[in-house]
Short mmCIF file of C-alpha atoms in Angstrom, two decimals:
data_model
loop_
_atom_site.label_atom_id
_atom_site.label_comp_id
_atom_site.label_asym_id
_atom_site.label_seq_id
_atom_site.Cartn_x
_atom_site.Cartn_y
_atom_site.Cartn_z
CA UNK P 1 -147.19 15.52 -105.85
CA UNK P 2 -146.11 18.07 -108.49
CA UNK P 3 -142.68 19.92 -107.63
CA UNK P 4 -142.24 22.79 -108.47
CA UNK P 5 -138.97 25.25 -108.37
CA UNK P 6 -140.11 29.10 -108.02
CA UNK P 7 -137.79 31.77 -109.78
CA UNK P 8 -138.61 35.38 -109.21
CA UNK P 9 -136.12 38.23 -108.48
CA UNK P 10 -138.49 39.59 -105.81
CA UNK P 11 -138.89 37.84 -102.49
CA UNK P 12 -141.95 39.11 -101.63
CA UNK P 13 -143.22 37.17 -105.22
CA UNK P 14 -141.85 34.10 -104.13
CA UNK P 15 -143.20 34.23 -100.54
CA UNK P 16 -146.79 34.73 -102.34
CA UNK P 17 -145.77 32.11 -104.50
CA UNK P 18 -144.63 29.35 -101.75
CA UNK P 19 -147.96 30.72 -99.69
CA UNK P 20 -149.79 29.40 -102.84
CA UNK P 21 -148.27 26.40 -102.95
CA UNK P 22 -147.73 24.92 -100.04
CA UNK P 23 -151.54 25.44 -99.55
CA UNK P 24 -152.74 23.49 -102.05
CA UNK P 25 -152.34 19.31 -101.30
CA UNK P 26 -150.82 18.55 -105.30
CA UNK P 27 -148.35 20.91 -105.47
CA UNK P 28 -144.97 21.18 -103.26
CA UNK P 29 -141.68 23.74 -103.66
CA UNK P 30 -138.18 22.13 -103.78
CA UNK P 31 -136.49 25.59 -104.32
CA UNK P 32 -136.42 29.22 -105.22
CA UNK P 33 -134.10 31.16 -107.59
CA UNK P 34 -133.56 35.10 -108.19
CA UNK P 35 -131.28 35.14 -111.09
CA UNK P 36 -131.70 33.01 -114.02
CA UNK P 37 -128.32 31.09 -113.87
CA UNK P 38 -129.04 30.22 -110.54
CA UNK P 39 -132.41 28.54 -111.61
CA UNK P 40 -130.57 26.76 -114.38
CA UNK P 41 -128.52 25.45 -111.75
CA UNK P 42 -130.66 24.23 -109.56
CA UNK P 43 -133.16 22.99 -112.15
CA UNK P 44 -130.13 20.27 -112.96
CA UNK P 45 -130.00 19.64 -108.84
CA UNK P 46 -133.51 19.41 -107.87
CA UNK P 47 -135.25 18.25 -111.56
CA UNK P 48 -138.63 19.89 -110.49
CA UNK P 49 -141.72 18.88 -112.26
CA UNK P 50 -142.63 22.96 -113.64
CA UNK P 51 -140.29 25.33 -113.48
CA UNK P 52 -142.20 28.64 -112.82
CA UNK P 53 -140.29 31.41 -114.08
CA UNK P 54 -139.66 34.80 -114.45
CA UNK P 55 -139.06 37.10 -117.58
CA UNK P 56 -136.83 40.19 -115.76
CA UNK P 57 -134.07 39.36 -114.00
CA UNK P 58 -130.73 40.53 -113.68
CA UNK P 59 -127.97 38.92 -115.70
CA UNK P 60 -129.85 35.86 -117.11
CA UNK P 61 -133.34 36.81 -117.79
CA UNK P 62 -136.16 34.07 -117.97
CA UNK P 63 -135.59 33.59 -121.96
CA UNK P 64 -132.08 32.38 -121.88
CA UNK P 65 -132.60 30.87 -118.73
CA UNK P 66 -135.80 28.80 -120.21
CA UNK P 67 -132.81 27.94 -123.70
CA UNK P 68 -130.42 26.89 -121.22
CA UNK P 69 -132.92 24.68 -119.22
CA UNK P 70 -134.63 23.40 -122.36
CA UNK P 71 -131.81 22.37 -124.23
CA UNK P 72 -130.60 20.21 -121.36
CA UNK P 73 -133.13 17.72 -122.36
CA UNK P 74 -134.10 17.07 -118.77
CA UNK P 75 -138.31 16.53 -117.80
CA UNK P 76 -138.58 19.93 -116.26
CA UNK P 77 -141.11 21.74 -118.00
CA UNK P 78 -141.10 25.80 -117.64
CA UNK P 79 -144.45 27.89 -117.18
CA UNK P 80 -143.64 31.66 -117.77
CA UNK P 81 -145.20 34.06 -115.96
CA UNK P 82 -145.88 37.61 -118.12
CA UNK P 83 -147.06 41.31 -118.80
CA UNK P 84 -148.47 39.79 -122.15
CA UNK P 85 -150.12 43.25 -122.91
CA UNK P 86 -146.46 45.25 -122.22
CA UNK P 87 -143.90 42.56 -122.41
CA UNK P 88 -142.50 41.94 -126.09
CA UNK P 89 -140.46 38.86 -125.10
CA UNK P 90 -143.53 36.69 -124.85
CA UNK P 91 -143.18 34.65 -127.91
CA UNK P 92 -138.74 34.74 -127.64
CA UNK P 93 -139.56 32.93 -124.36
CA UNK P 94 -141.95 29.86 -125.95
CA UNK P 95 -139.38 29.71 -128.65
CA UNK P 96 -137.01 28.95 -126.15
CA UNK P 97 -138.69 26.41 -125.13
CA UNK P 98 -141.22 26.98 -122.41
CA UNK P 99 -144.67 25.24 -122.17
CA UNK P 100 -146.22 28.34 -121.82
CA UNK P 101 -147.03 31.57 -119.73
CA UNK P 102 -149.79 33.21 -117.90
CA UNK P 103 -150.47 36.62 -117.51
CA UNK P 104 -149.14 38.24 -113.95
CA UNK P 105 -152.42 39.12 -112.61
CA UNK P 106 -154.03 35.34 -113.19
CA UNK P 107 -156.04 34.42 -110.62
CA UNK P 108 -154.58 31.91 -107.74
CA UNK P 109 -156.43 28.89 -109.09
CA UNK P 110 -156.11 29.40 -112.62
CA UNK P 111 -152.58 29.63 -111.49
CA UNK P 112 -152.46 26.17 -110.12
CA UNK P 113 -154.50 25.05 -113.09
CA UNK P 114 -151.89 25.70 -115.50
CA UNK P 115 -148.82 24.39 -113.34
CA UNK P 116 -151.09 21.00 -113.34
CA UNK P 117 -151.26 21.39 -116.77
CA UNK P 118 -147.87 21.77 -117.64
CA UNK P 119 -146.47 19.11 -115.18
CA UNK P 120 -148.77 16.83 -116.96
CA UNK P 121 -147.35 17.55 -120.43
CA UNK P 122 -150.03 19.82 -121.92
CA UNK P 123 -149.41 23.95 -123.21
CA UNK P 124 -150.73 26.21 -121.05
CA UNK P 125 -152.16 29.04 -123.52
CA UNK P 126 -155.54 30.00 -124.78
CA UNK P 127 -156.65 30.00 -128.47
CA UNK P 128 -157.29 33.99 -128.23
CA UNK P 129 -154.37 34.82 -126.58
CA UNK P 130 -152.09 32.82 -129.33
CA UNK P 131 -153.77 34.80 -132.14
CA UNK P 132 -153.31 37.84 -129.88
CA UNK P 133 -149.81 37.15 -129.48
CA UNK P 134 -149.14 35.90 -133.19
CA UNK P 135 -150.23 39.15 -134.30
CA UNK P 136 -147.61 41.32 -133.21
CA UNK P 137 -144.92 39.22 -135.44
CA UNK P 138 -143.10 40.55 -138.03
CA UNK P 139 -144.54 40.93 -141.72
CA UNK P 140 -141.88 38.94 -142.45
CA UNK P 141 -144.31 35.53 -141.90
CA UNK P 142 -146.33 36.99 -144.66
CA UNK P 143 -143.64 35.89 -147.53
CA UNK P 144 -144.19 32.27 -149.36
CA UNK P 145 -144.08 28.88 -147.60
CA UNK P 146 -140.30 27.71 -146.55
CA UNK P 147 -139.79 24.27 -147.64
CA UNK P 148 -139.01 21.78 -145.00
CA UNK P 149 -138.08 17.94 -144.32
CA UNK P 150 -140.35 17.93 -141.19
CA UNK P 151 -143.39 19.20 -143.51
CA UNK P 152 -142.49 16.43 -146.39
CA UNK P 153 -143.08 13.67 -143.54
CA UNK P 154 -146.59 14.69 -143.06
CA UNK P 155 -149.68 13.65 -145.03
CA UNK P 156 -152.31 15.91 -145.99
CA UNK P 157 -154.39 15.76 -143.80
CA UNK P 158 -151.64 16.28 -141.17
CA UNK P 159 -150.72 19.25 -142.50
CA UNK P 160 -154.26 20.48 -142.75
CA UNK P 161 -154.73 20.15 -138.53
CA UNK P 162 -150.80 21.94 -138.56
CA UNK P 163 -151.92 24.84 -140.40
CA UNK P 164 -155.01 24.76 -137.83
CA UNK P 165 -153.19 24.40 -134.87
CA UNK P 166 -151.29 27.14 -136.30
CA UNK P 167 -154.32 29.53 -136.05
CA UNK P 168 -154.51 28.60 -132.79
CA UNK P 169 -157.93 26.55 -133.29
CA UNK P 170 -158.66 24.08 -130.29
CA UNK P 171 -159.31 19.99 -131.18
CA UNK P 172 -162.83 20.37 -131.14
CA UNK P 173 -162.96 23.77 -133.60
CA UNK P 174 -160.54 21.44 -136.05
CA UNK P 175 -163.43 18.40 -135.49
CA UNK P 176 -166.00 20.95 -137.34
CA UNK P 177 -163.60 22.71 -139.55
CA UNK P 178 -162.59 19.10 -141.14
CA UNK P 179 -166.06 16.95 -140.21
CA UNK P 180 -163.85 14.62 -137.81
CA UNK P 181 -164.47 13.21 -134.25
CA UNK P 182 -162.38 15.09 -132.08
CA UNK P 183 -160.79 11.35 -130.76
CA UNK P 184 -159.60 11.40 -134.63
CA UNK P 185 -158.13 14.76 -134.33
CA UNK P 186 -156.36 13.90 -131.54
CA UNK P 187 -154.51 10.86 -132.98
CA UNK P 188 -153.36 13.12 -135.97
CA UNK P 189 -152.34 16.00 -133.69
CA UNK P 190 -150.33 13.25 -131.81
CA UNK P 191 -148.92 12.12 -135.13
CA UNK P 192 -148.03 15.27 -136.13
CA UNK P 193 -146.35 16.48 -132.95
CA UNK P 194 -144.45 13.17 -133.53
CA UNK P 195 -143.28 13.98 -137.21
CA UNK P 196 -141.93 17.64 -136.18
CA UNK P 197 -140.60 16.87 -133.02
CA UNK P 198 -142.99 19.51 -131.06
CA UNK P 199 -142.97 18.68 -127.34
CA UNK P 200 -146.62 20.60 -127.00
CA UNK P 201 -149.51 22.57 -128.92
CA UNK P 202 -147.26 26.18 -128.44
CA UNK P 203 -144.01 24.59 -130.37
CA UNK P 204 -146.42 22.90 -133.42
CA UNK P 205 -147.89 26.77 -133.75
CA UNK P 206 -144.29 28.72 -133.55
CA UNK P 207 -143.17 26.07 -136.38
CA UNK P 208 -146.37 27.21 -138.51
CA UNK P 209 -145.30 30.34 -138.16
CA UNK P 210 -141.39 29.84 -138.65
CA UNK P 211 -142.41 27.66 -142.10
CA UNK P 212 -144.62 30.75 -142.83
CA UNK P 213 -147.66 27.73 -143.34
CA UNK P 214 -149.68 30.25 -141.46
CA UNK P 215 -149.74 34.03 -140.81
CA UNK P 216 -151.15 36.81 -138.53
CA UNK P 217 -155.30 37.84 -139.43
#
């Protein structure tokens, strides 16, 4: 059973939310929160499995919320939901440390798909919508490579499937790009998560971007 604490400043989201839930036999609610110190609070109490939270709230919005939660070290994992098309604090919020976000209008299931997803330790983010979100970064990525001790502890190769993760290319598209089985791939992503301390596929791609290995197209 995957638990699962539900912070939204609107009740009426959190009723659909707990409707969702409770209706599906994996997934169970331990709590709500409207304010983002509360859910920091009671993510320490209850230590859900996901965290599903909410960008706009008053006070402590979802980004410092997510820092606060995230830097605790604790297993809660935080799915974002988002206006990615309006809402410009998309990629501040996976810096802070969330596993990922989903659009506001996903569908129910998809929904559940991506809080299974994230309770079992994977990123919940397409390949298109990274590139569509790397895009709106600063030209400032577009300067030379910055020089550091994580990158000197990979091999070649390793920093070859960075650079691709980077781009936002799945395991199989960097098993063709590189003429590697995709079992292969995924002992070198695993490596190289390991080397740069990334929890997940989303922080590996905002440290391309940070190290300026790779850069909006």
């Amino acid at each position: 059973m995957i638990s699962v604490l539900v912070v939204d400043a609107q009740p009426l989201q959190r009723f659909g939310f707990r409707v969702l839930l409770e209706s599906s036999p994996d997934t169970e609610i331990v709590g709500e929160a409207e304010t983002g110190a509360e859910a920091v609070r009671r993510t320490t109490e209850l230590r859900p499995d996901v965290v599903l939270m909410d960008i706009r709230m008053p006070g402590v919005d979802g980004i410092e919320a997510t820092r606060r939660i995230a830097a605790a070290g604790g297993r809660s994992r935080i799915l974002v939901l988002t206006t990615f098309d309006v809402d410009r604090y998309a990629f501040a919020v996976l810096r802070a440390g969330a596993s990922g976000f989903l659009l506001e209008d996903t569908r129910p299931e998809e929904l559940l798909a991506g809080i299974r997803a994230v309770a079992a330790g994977d990123a919940v983010i397409a390949p298109a919508l990274t590139r569509r979100l790397l895009d709106r970064l600063d030209d400032d990525l577009c300067g030379p490579v910055r020089e550091d001790p994580r990158l000197a502890s990979l091999t070649c190769r390793e920093r070859e499937i960075l650079v691709a993760i980077g781009h936002g290319l799945t395991n199989g598209e960097i098993a063709r790009r590189f003429t590697l089985s995709e079992s292969t791939v995924k002992t070198h992503v695993g490596r190289v998560f390991t080397k740069i301390g990334a929890r997940d596929r989303i922080q590996a791609v905002i440290l391309a971007y940070d190290l300026r290995l790779t850069r909006p197209v």
